[in-house]
Tab-separated table of C-alpha atoms in Angstrom:
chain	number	residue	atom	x	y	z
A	1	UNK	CA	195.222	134.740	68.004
A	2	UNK	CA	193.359	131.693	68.639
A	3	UNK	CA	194.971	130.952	71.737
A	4	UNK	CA	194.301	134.463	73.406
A	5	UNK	CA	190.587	134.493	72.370
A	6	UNK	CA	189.929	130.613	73.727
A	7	UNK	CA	192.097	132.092	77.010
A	8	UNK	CA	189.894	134.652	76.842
A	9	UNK	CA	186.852	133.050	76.839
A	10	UNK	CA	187.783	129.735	79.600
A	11	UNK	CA	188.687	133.256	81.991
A	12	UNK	CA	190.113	130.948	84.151
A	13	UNK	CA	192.303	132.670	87.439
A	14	UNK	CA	195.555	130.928	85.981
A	15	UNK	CA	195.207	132.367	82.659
A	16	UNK	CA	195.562	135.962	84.292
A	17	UNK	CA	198.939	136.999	83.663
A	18	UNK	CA	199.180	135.458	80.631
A	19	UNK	CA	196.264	137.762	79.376
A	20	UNK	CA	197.884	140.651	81.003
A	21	UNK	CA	201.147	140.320	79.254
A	22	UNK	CA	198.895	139.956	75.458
A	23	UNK	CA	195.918	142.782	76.623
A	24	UNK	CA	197.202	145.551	75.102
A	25	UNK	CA	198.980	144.688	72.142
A	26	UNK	CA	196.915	142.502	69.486
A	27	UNK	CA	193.795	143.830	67.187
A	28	UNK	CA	190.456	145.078	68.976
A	29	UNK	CA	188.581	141.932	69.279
A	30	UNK	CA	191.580	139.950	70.969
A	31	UNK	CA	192.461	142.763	73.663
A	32	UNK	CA	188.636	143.358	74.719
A	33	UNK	CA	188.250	139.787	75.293
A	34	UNK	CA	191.097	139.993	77.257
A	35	UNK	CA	190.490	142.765	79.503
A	36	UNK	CA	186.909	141.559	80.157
A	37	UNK	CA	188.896	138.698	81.932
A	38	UNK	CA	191.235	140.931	83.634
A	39	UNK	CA	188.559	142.674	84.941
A	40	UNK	CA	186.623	139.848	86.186
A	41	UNK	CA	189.693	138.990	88.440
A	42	UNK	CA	190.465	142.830	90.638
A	43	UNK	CA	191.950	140.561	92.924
A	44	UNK	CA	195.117	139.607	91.135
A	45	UNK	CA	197.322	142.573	91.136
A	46	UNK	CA	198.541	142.592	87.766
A	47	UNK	CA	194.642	142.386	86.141
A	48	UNK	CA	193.761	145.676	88.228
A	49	UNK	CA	197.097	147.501	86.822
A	50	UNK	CA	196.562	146.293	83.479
A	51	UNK	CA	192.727	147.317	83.483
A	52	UNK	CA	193.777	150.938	84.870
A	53	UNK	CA	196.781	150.956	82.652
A	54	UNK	CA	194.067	150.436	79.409
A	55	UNK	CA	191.659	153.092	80.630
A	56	UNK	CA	194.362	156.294	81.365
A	57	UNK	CA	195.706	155.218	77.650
A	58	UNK	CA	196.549	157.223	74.870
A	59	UNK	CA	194.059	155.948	72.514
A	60	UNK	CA	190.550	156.239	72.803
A	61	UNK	CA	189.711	152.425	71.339
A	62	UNK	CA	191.950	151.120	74.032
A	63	UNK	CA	190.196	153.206	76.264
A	64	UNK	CA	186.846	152.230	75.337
A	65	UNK	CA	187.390	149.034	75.276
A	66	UNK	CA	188.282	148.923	78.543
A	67	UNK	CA	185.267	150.896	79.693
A	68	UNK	CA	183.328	148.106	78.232
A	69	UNK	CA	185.351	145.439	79.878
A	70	UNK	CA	184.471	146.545	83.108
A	71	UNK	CA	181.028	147.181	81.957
A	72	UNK	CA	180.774	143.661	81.386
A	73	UNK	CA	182.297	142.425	84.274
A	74	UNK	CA	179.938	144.730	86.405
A	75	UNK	CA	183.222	145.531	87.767
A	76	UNK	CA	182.270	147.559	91.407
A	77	UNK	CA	185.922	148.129	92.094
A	78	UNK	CA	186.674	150.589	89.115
A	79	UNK	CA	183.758	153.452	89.678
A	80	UNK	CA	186.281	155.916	90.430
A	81	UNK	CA	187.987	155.042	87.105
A	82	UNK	CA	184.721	155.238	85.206
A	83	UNK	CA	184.196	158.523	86.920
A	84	UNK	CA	187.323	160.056	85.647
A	85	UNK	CA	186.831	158.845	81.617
A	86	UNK	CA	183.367	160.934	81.661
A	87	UNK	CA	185.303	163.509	80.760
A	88	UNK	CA	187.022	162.266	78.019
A	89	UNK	CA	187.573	163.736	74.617
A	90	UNK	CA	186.334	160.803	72.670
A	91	UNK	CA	182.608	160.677	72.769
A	92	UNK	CA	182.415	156.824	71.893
A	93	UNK	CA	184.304	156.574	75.174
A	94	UNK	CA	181.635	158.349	77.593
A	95	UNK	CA	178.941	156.458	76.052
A	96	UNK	CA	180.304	153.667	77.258
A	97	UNK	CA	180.974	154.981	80.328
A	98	UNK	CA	177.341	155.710	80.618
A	99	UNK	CA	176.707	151.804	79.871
A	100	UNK	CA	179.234	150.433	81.948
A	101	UNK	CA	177.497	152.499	84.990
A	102	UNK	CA	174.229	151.613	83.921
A	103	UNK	CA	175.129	147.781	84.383
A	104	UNK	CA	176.733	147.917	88.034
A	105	UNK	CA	174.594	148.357	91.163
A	106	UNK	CA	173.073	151.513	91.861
A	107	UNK	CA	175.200	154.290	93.571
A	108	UNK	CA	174.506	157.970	94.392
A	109	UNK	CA	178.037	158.503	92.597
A	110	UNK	CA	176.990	156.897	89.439
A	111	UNK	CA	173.966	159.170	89.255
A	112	UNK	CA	175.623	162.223	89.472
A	113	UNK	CA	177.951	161.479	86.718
A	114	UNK	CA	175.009	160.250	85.035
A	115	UNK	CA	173.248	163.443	85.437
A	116	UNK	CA	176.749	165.303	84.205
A	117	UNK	CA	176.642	163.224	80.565
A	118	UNK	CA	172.996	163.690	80.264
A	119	UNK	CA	174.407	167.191	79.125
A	120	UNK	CA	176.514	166.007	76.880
A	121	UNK	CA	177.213	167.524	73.437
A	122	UNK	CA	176.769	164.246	71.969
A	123	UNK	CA	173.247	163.350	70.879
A	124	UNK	CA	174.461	159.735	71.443
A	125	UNK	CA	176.036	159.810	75.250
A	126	UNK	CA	173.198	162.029	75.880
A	127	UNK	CA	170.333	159.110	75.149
A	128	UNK	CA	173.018	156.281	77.105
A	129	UNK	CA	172.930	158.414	79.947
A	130	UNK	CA	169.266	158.346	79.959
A	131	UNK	CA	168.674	155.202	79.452
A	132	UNK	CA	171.406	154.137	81.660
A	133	UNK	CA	170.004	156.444	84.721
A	134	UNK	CA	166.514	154.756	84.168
A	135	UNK	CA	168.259	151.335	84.555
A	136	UNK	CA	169.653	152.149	87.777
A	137	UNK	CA	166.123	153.671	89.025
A	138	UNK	CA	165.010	150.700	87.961
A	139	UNK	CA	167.023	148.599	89.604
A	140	UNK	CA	167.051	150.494	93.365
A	141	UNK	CA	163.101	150.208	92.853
A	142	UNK	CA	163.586	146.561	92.267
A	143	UNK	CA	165.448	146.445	95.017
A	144	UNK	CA	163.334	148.304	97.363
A	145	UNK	CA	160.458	146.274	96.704
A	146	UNK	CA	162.391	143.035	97.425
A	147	UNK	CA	162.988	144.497	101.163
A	148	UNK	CA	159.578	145.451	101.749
A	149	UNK	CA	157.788	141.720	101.147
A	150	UNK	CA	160.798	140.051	103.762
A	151	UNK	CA	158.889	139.443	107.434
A	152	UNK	CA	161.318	141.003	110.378
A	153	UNK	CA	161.385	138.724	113.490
């Protein structure tokens, strides 16, 4: 256990497949330090598959978790993956689908299913929806005011 979560935590590119083969099977704490590796690394193959194959699982922890993950790793790559788990059946799931979208860049996709769990039946994924969507406003306003002080020559 020790091993994986000091692994885990280095996140160095070598480390990779080791984390892959160990991502899915130990207690929470081990496999979402793990897949917030994986998904800092989209380039190595087997990271991506193991990432995809922990968000389409059965369970809705491993699931979440791996919402999370990419969440953390501001992970652009996976939107369409986030996308898909907003309709889950666990509600701890599309909250954190709603903060994983609220940490990557602002996107007219992420806003509409933003705008989709802001109807939520959950009184909880309804308020991370909000305050995700106001992050991202936030952040393109941010961002437009950055390109208006820049001189054009």
């Amino acid at each position: 256990r020790m091993a994986v979560r000091s692994a885990a935590r280095l996140g160095h590119r070598r480390l990779v497949g080791r984390l892959a083969t160990l991502a899915l099977r130990y207690e929470r704490s081990i496999r979402s330090a793990a897949l917030r590796v994986l998904a800092l690394h989209p380039k190595v193959p087997v990271a991506r598959r193991k990432v995809i194959e922990a968000v389409t699982h059965r369970t809705p922890s491993v699931r979440e978790d791996a919402v999370i993950a990419i969440g953390m790793a501001r992970a652009t790559w996976a939107r369409y993956w986030l996308a898909r788990r907003a309709k889950d059946r666990s509600s701890a799931v599309r909250r954190s689908v709603a903060r994983a979208l609220g940490r990557l860049p602002p996107d007219r996709s992420a806003y509409v299913v933003l705008r989709r769990l802001q109807y939520d039946r959950s009184p909880r994924v309804r308020s991370a929806a909000r305050r995700a969507r106001l992050t991202l406003l936030k952040k393109q306003r941010a961002g437009a005011r950055a390109g208006r002080g820049r001189r054009r020559r």
